[in-house]
JSON list of C-alpha atoms in Angstrom, two decimals:
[
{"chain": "D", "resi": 1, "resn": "UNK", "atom": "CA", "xyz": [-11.14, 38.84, 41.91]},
{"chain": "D", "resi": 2, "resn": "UNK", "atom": "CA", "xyz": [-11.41, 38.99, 45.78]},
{"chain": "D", "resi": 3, "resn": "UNK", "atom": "CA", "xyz": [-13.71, 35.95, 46.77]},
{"chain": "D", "resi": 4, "resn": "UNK", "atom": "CA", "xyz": [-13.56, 36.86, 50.53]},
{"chain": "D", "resi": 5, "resn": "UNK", "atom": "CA", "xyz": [-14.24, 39.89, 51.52]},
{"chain": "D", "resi": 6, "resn": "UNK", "atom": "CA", "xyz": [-13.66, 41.46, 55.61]},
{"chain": "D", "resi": 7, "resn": "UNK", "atom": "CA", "xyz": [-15.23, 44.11, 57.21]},
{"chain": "D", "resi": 8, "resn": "UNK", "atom": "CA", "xyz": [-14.13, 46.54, 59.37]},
{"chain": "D", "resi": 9, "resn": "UNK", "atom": "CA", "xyz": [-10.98, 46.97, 57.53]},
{"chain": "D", "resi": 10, "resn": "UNK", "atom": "CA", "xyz": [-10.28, 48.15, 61.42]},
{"chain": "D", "resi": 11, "resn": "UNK", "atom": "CA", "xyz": [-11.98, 48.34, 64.66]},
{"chain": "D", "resi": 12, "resn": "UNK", "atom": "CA", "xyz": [-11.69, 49.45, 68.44]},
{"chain": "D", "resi": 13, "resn": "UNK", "atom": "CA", "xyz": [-13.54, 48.18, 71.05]},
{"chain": "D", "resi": 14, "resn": "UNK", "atom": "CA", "xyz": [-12.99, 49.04, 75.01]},
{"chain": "D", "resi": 15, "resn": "UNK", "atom": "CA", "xyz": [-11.91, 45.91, 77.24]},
{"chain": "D", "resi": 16, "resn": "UNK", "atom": "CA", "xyz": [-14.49, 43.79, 78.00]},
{"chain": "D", "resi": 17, "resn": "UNK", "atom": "CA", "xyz": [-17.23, 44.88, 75.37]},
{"chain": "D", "resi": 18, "resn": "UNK", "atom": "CA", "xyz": [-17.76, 42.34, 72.57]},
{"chain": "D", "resi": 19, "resn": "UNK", "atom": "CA", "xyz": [-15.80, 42.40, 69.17]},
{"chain": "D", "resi": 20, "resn": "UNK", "atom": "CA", "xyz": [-17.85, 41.46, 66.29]},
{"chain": "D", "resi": 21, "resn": "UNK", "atom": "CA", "xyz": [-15.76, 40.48, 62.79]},
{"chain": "D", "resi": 22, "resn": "UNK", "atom": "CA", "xyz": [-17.53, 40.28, 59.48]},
{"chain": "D", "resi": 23, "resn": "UNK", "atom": "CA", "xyz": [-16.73, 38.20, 56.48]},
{"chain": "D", "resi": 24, "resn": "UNK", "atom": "CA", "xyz": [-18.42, 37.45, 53.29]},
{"chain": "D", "resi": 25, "resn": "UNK", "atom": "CA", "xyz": [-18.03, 34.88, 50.12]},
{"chain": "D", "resi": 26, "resn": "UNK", "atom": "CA", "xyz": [-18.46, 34.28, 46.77]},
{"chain": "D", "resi": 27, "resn": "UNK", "atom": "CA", "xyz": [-17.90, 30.77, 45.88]},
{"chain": "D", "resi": 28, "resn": "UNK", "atom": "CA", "xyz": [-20.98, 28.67, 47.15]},
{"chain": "D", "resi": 29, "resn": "UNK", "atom": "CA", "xyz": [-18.74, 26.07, 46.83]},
{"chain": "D", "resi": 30, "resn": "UNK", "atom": "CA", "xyz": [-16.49, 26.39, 49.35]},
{"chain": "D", "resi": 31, "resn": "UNK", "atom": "CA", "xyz": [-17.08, 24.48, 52.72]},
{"chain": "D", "resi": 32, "resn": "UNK", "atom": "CA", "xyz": [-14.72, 25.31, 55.29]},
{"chain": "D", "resi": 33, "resn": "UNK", "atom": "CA", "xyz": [-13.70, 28.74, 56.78]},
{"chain": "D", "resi": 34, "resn": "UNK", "atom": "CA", "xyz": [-10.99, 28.96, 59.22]},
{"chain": "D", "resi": 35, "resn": "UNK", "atom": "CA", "xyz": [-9.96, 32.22, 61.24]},
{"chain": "D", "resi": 36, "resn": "UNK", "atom": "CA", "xyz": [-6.37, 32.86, 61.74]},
{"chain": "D", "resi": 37, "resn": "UNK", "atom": "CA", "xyz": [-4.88, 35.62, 63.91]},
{"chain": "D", "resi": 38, "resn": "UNK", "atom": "CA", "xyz": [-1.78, 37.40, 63.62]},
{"chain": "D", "resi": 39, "resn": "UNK", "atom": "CA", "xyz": [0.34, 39.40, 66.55]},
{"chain": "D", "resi": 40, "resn": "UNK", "atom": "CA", "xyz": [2.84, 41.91, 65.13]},
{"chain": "D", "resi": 41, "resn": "UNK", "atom": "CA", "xyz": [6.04, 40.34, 64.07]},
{"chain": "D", "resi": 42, "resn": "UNK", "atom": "CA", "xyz": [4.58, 36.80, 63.84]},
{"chain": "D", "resi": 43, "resn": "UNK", "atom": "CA", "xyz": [2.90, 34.61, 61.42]},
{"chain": "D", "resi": 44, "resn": "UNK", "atom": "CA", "xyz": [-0.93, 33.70, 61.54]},
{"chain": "D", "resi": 45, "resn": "UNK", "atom": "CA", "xyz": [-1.80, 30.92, 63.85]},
{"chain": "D", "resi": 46, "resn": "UNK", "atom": "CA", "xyz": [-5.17, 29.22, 63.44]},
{"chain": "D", "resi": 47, "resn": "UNK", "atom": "CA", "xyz": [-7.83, 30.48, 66.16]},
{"chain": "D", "resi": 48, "resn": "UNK", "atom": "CA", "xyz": [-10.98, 28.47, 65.14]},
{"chain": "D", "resi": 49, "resn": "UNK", "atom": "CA", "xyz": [-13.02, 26.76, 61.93]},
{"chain": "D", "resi": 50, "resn": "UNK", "atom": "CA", "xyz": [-16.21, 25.73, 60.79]},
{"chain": "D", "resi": 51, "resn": "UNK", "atom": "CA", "xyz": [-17.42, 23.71, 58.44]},
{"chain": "D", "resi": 52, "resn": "UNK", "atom": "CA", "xyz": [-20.13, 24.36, 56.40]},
{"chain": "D", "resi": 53, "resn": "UNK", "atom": "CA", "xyz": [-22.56, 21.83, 57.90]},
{"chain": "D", "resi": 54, "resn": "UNK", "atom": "CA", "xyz": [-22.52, 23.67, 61.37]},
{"chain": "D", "resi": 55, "resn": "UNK", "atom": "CA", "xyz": [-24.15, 27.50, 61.77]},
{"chain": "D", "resi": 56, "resn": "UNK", "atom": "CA", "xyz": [-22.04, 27.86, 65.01]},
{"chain": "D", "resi": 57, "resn": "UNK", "atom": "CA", "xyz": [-18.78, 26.81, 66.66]},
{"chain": "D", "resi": 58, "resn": "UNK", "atom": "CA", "xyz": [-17.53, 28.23, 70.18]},
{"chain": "D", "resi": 59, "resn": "UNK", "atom": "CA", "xyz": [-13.83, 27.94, 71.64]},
{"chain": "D", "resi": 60, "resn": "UNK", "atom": "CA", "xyz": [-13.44, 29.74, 75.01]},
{"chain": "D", "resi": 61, "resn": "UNK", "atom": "CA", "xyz": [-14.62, 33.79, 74.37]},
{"chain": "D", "resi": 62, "resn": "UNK", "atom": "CA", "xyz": [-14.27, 33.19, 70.56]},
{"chain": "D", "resi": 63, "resn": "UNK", "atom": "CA", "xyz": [-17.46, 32.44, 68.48]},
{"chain": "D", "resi": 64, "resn": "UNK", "atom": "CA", "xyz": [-17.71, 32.12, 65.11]},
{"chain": "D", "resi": 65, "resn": "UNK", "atom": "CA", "xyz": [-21.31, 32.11, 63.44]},
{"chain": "D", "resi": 66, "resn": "UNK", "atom": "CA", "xyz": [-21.92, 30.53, 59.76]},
{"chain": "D", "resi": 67, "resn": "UNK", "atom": "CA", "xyz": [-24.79, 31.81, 57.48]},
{"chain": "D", "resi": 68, "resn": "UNK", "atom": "CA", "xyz": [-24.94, 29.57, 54.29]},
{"chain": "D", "resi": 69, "resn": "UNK", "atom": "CA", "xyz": [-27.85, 30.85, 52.86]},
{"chain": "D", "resi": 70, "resn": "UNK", "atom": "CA", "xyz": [-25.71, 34.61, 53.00]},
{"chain": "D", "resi": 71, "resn": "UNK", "atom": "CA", "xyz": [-22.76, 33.43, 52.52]},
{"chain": "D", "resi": 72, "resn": "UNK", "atom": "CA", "xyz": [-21.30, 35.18, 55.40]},
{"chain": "D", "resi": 73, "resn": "UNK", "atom": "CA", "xyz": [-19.81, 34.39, 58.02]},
{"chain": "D", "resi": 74, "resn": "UNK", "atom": "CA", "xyz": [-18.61, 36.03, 61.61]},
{"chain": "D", "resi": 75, "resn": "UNK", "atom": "CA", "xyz": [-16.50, 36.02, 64.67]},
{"chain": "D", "resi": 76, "resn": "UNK", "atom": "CA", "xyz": [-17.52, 37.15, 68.05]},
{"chain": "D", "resi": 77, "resn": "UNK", "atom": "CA", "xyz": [-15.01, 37.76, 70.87]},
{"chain": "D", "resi": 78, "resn": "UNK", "atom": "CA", "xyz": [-16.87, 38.38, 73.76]},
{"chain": "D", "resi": 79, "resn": "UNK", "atom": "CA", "xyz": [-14.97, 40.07, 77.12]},
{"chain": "D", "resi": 80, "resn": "UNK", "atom": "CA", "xyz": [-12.50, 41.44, 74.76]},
{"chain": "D", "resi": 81, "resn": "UNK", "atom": "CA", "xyz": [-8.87, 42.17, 76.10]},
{"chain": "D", "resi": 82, "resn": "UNK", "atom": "CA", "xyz": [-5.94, 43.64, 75.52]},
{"chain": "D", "resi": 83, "resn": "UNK", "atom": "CA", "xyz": [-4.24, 41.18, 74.33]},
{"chain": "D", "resi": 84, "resn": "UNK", "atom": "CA", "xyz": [-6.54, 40.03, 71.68]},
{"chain": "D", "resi": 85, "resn": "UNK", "atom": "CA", "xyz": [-5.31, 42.99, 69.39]},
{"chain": "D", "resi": 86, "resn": "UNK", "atom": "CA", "xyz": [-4.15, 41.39, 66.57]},
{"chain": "D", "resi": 87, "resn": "UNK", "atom": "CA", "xyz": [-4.90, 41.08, 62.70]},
{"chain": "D", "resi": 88, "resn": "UNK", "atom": "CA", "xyz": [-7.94, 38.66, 61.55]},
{"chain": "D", "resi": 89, "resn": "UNK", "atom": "CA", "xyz": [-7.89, 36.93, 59.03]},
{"chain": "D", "resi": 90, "resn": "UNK", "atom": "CA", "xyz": [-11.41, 35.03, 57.42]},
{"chain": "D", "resi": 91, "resn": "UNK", "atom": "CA", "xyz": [-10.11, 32.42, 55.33]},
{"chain": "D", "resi": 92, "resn": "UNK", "atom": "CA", "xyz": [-12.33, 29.56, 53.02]},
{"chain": "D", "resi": 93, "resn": "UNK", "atom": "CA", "xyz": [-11.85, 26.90, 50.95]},
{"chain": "D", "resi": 94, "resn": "UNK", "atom": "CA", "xyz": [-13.18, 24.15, 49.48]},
{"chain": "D", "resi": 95, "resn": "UNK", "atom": "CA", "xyz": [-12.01, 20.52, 51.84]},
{"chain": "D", "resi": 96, "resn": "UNK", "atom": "CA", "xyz": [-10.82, 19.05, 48.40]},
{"chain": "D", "resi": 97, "resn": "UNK", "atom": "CA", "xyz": [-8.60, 22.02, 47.24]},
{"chain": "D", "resi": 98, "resn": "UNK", "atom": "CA", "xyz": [-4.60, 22.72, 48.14]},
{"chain": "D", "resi": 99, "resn": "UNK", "atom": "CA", "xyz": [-5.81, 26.65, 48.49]},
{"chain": "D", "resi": 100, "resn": "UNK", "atom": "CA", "xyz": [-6.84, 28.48, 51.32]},
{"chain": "D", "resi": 101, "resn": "UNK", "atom": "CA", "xyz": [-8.27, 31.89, 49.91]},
{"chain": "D", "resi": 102, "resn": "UNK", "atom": "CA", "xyz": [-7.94, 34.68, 52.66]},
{"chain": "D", "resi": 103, "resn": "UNK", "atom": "CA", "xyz": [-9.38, 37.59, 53.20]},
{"chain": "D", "resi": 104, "resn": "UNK", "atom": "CA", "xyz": [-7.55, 41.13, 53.45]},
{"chain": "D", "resi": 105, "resn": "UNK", "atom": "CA", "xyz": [-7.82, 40.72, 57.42]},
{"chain": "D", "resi": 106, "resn": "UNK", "atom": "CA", "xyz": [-9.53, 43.44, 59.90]},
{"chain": "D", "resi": 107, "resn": "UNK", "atom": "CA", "xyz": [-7.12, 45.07, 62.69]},
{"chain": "D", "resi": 108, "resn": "UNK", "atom": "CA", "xyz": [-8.38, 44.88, 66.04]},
{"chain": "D", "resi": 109, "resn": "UNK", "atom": "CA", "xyz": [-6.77, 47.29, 68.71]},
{"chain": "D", "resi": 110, "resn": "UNK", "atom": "CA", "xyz": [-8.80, 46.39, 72.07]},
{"chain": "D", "resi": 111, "resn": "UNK", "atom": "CA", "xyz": [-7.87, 49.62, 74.62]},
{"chain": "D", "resi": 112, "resn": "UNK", "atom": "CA", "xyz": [-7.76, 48.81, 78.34]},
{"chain": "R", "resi": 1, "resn": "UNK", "atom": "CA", "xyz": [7.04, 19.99, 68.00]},
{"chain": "R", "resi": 2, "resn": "UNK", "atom": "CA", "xyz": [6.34, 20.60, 64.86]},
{"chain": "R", "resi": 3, "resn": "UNK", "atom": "CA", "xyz": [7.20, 23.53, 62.99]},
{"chain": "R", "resi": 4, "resn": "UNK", "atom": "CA", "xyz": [7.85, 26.10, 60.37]},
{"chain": "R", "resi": 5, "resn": "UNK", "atom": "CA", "xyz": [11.23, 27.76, 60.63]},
{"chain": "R", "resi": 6, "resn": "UNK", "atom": "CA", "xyz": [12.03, 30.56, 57.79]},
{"chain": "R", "resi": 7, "resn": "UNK", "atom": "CA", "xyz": [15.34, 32.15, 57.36]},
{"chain": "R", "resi": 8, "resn": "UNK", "atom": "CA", "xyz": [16.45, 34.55, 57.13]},
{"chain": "R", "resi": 9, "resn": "UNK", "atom": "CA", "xyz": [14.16, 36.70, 59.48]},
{"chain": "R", "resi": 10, "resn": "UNK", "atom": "CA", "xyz": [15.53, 40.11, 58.20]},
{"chain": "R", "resi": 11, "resn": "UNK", "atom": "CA", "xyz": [17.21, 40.89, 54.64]},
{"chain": "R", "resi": 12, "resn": "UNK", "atom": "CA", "xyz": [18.85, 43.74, 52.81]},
{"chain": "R", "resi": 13, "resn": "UNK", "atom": "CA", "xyz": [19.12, 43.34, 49.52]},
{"chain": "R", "resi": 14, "resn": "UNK", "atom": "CA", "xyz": [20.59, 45.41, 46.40]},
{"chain": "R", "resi": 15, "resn": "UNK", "atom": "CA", "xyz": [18.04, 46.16, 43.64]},
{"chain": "R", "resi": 16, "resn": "UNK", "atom": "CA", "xyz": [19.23, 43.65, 40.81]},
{"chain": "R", "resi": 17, "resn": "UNK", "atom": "CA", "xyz": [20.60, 41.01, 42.83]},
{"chain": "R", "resi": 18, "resn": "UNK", "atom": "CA", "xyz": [19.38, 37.42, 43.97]},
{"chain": "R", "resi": 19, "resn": "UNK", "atom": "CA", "xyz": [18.08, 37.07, 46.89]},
{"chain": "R", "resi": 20, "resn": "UNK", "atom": "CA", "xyz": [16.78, 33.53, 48.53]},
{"chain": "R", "resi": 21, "resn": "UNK", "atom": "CA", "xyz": [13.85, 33.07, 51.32]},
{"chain": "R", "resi": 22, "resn": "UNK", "atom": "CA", "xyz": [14.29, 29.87, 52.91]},
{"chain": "R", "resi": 23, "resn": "UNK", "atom": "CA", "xyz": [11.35, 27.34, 54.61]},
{"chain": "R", "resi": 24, "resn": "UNK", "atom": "CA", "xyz": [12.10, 24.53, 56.86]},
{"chain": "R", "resi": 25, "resn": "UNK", "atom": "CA", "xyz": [9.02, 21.70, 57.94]},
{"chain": "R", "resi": 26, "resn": "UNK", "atom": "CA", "xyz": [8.47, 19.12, 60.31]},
{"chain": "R", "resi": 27, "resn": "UNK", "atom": "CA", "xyz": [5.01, 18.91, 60.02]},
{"chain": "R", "resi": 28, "resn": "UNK", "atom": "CA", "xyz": [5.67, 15.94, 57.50]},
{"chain": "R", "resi": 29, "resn": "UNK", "atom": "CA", "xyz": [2.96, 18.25, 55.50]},
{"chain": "R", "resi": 30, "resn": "UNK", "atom": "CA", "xyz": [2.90, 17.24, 51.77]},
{"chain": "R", "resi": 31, "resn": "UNK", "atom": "CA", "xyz": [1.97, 21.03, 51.10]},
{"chain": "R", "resi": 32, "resn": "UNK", "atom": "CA", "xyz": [3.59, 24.23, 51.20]},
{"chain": "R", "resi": 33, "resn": "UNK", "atom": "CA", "xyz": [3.11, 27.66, 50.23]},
{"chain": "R", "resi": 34, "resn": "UNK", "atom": "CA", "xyz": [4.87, 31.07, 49.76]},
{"chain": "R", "resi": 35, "resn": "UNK", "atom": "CA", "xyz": [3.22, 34.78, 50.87]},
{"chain": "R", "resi": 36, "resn": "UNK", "atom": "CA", "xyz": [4.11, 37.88, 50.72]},
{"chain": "R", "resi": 37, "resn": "UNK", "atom": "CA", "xyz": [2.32, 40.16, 52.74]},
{"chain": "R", "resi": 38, "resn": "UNK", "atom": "CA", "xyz": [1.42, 43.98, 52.32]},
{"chain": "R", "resi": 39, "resn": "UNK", "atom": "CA", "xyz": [-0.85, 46.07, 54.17]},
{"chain": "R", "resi": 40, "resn": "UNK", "atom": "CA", "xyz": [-3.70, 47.11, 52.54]},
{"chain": "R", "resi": 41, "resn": "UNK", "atom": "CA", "xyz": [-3.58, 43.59, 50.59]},
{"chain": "R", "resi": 42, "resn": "UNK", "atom": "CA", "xyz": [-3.76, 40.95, 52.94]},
{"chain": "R", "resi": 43, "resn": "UNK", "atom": "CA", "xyz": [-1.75, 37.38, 51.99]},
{"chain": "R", "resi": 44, "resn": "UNK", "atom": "CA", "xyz": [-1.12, 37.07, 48.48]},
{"chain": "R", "resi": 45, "resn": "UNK", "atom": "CA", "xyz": [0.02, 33.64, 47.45]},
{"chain": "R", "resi": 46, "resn": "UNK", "atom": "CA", "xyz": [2.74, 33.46, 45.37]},
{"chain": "R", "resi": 47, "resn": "UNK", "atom": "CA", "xyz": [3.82, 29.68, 45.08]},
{"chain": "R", "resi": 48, "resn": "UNK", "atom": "CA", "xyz": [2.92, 26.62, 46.59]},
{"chain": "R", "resi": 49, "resn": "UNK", "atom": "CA", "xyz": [3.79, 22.97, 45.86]},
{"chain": "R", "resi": 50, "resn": "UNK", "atom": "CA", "xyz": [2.06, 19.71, 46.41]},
{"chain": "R", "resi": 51, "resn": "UNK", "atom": "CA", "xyz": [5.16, 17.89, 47.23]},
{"chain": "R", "resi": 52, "resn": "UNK", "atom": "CA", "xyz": [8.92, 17.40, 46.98]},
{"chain": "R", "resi": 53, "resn": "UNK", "atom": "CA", "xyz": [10.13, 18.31, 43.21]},
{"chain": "R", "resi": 54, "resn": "UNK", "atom": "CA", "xyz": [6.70, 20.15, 42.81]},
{"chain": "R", "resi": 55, "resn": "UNK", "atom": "CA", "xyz": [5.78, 23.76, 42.23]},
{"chain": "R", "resi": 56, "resn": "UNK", "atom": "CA", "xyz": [2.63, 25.44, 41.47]},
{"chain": "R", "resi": 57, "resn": "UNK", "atom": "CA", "xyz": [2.09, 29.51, 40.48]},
{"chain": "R", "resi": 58, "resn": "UNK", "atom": "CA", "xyz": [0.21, 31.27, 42.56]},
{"chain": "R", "resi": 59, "resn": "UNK", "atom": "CA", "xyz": [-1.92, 34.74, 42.56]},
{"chain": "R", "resi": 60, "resn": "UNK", "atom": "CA", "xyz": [0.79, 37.12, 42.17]},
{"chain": "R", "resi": 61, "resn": "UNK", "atom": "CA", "xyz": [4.26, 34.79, 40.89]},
{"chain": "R", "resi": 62, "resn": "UNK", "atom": "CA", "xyz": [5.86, 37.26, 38.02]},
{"chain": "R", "resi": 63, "resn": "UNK", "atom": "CA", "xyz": [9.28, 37.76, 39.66]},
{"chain": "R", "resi": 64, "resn": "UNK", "atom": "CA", "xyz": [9.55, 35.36, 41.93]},
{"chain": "R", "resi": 65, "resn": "UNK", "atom": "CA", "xyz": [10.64, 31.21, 41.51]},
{"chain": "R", "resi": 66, "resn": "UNK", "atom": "CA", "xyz": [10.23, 28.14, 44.31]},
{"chain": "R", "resi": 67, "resn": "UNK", "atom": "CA", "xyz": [11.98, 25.10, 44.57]},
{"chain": "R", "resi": 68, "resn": "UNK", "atom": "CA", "xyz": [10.95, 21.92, 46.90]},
{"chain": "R", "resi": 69, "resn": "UNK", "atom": "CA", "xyz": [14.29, 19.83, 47.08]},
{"chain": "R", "resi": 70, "resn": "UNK", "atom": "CA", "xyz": [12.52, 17.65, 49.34]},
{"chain": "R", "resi": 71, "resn": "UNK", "atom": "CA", "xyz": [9.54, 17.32, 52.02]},
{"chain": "R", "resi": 72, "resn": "UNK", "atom": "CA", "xyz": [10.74, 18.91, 54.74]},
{"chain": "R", "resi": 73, "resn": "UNK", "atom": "CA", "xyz": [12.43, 22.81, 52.35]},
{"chain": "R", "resi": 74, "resn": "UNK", "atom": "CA", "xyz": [10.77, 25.10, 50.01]},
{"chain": "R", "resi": 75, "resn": "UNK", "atom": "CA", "xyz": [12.37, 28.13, 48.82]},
{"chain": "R", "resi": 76, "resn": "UNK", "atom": "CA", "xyz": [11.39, 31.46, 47.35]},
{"chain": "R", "resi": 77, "resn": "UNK", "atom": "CA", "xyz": [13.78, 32.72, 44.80]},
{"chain": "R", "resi": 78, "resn": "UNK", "atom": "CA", "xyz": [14.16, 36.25, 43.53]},
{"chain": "R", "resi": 79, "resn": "UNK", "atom": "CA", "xyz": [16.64, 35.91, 40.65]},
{"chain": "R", "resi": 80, "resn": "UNK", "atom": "CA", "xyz": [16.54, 39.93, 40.02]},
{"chain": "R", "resi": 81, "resn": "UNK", "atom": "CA", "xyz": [15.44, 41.86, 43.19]},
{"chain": "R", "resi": 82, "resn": "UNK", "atom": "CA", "xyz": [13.26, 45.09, 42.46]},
{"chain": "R", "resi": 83, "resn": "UNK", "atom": "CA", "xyz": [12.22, 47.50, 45.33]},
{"chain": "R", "resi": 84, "resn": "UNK", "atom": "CA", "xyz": [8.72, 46.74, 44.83]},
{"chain": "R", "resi": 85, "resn": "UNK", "atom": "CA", "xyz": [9.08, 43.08, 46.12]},
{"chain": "R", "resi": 86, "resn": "UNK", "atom": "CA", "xyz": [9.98, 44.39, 49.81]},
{"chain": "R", "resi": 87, "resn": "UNK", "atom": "CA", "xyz": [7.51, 43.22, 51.93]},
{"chain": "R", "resi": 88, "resn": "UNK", "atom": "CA", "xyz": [7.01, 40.28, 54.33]},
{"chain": "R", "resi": 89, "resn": "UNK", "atom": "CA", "xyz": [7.24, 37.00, 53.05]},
{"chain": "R", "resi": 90, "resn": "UNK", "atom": "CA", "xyz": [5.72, 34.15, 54.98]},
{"chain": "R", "resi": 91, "resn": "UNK", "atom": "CA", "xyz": [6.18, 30.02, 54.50]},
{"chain": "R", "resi": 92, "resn": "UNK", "atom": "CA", "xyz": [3.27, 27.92, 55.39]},
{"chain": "R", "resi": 93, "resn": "UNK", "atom": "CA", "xyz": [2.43, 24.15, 55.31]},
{"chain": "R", "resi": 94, "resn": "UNK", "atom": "CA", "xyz": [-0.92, 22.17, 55.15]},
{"chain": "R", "resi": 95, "resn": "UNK", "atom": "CA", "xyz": [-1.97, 18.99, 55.11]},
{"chain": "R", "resi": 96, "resn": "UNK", "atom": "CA", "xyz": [-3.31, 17.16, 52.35]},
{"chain": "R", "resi": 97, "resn": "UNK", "atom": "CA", "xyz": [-7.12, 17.20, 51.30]},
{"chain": "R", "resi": 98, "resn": "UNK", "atom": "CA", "xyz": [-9.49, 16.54, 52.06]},
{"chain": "R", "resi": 99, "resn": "UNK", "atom": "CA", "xyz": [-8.50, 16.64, 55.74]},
{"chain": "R", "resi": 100, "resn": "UNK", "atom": "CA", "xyz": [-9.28, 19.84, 57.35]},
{"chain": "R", "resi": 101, "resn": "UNK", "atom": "CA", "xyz": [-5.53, 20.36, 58.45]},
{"chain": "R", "resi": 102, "resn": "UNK", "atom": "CA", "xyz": [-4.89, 23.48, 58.48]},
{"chain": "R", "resi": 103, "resn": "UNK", "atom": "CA", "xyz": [-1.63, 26.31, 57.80]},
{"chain": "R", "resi": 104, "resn": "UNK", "atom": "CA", "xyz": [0.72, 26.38, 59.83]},
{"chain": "R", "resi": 105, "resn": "UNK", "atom": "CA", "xyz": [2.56, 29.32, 59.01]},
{"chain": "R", "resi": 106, "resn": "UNK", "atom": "CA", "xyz": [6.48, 30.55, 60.09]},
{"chain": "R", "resi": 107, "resn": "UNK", "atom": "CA", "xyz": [7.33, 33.73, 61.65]},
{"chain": "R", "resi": 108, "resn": "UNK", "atom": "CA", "xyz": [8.22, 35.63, 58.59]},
{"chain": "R", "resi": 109, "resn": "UNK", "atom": "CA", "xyz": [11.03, 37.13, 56.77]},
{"chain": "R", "resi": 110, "resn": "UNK", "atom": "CA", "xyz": [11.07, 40.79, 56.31]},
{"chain": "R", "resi": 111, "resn": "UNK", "atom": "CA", "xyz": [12.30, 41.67, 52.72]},
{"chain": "R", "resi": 112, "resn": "UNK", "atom": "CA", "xyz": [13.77, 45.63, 52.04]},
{"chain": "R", "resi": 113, "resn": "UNK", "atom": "CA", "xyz": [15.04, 45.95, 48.56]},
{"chain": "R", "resi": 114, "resn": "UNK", "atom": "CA", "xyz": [17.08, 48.72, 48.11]}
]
């Protein structure tokens, strides 16, 4: 049973337009959602969080928006480059539980 | 600085034989966790443990075994290789709830079973 589910399975956006990331959920109980992304040939590396209490949380040209109520969730990247094409990853859990429960990540190729 | 080291980064191995994916932490992270990773499928979690001598199935674990000697090494153990477990394989660590710590994952090893 997928409990987090990504959409666009792939996208491509021109440099400097904005890149918009969908995710959705199934299990109201979970309370934390972390992004990771991944460059080819490397592991994910954490790029931002939320927690469930917040509806917004900004880090530099990376946004991500929370929508309880939904249960979705979403990351903005605005001024897009180059070299933010890379593999997403939405990601949740629950603070009290040992298991993260990704996503099946959305490929971003941003063209210069 | 603290880190996740995997080895081997590449590996060959014969269908039938026993092949073993090896994780190295000094994040002093109680947790760890074994992926394998296929397009199309995302992260699939295949073992984790909460601690040395600990180990936990995950989502997907038929055909593969862990062992945590200790904190700091966690290992992935394929006792009888089969083609369809090539794929990449990826070690990560977390902190223990309910911080918010998150993964910290290693670059990878990239499995071909042959």
């Amino acid at each position: 049973q997928q409990q987090v589910r990504q959409s666009p399975q792939s996208l491509t956006v021109w440099e400097g337009g904005t890149t918009v990331l969908t995710c959705s959920y199934e299990d109201s109980t979970f309370n934390y959602f972390p992004w990771y992304q991944q460059f080819p040939g490397e592991g994910p590396a954490l790029l931002i969080s939320i927690l469930s209490v917040s509806d917004k949380k900004e880090d530099g040209r990376f946004t991500t928006f929370f929508n309880k109520r939904e249960k979705k969730l979403s990351l903005h990247i605005i001024d897009s480059q180059p070299g933010d094409s890379a593999t997403y990853f939405c990601a949740a859990r629950h603070t009290n539980a040992y298991k993260v429960i990704f996503g099946k990540g959305t490929h971003l190729h941003v063209l210069p | 600085e603290a880190a996740v080291t995997q080895s081997p980064r590449n590996k060959v191995a014969v269908t039938g034989g026993k092949v073993t994916l090896s994780c190295n932490q000094t994040n002093n992270h109680n947790n760890m966790y074994w992926y394998r990773q296929d397009t199309g499928h995302g992260l699939r979690l295949i073992h984790y443990s909460y601690g040395a001598g600990s180990t936990e199935k995950g989502d997907i674990p038929d055909g593969y075994k862990a062992s945590r000697p200790s904190q700091e090494n966690f290992s992935l153990i394929l006792e009888l290789a089969t083609p369809s477990q090539t794929s990449v394989y990826f070690c990560a660590s977390g902190g223990y709830p309910p911080s918010n710590s998150d993964y910290t994952f290693g670059s990878g090893t990239r499995l071909l079973v042959i």
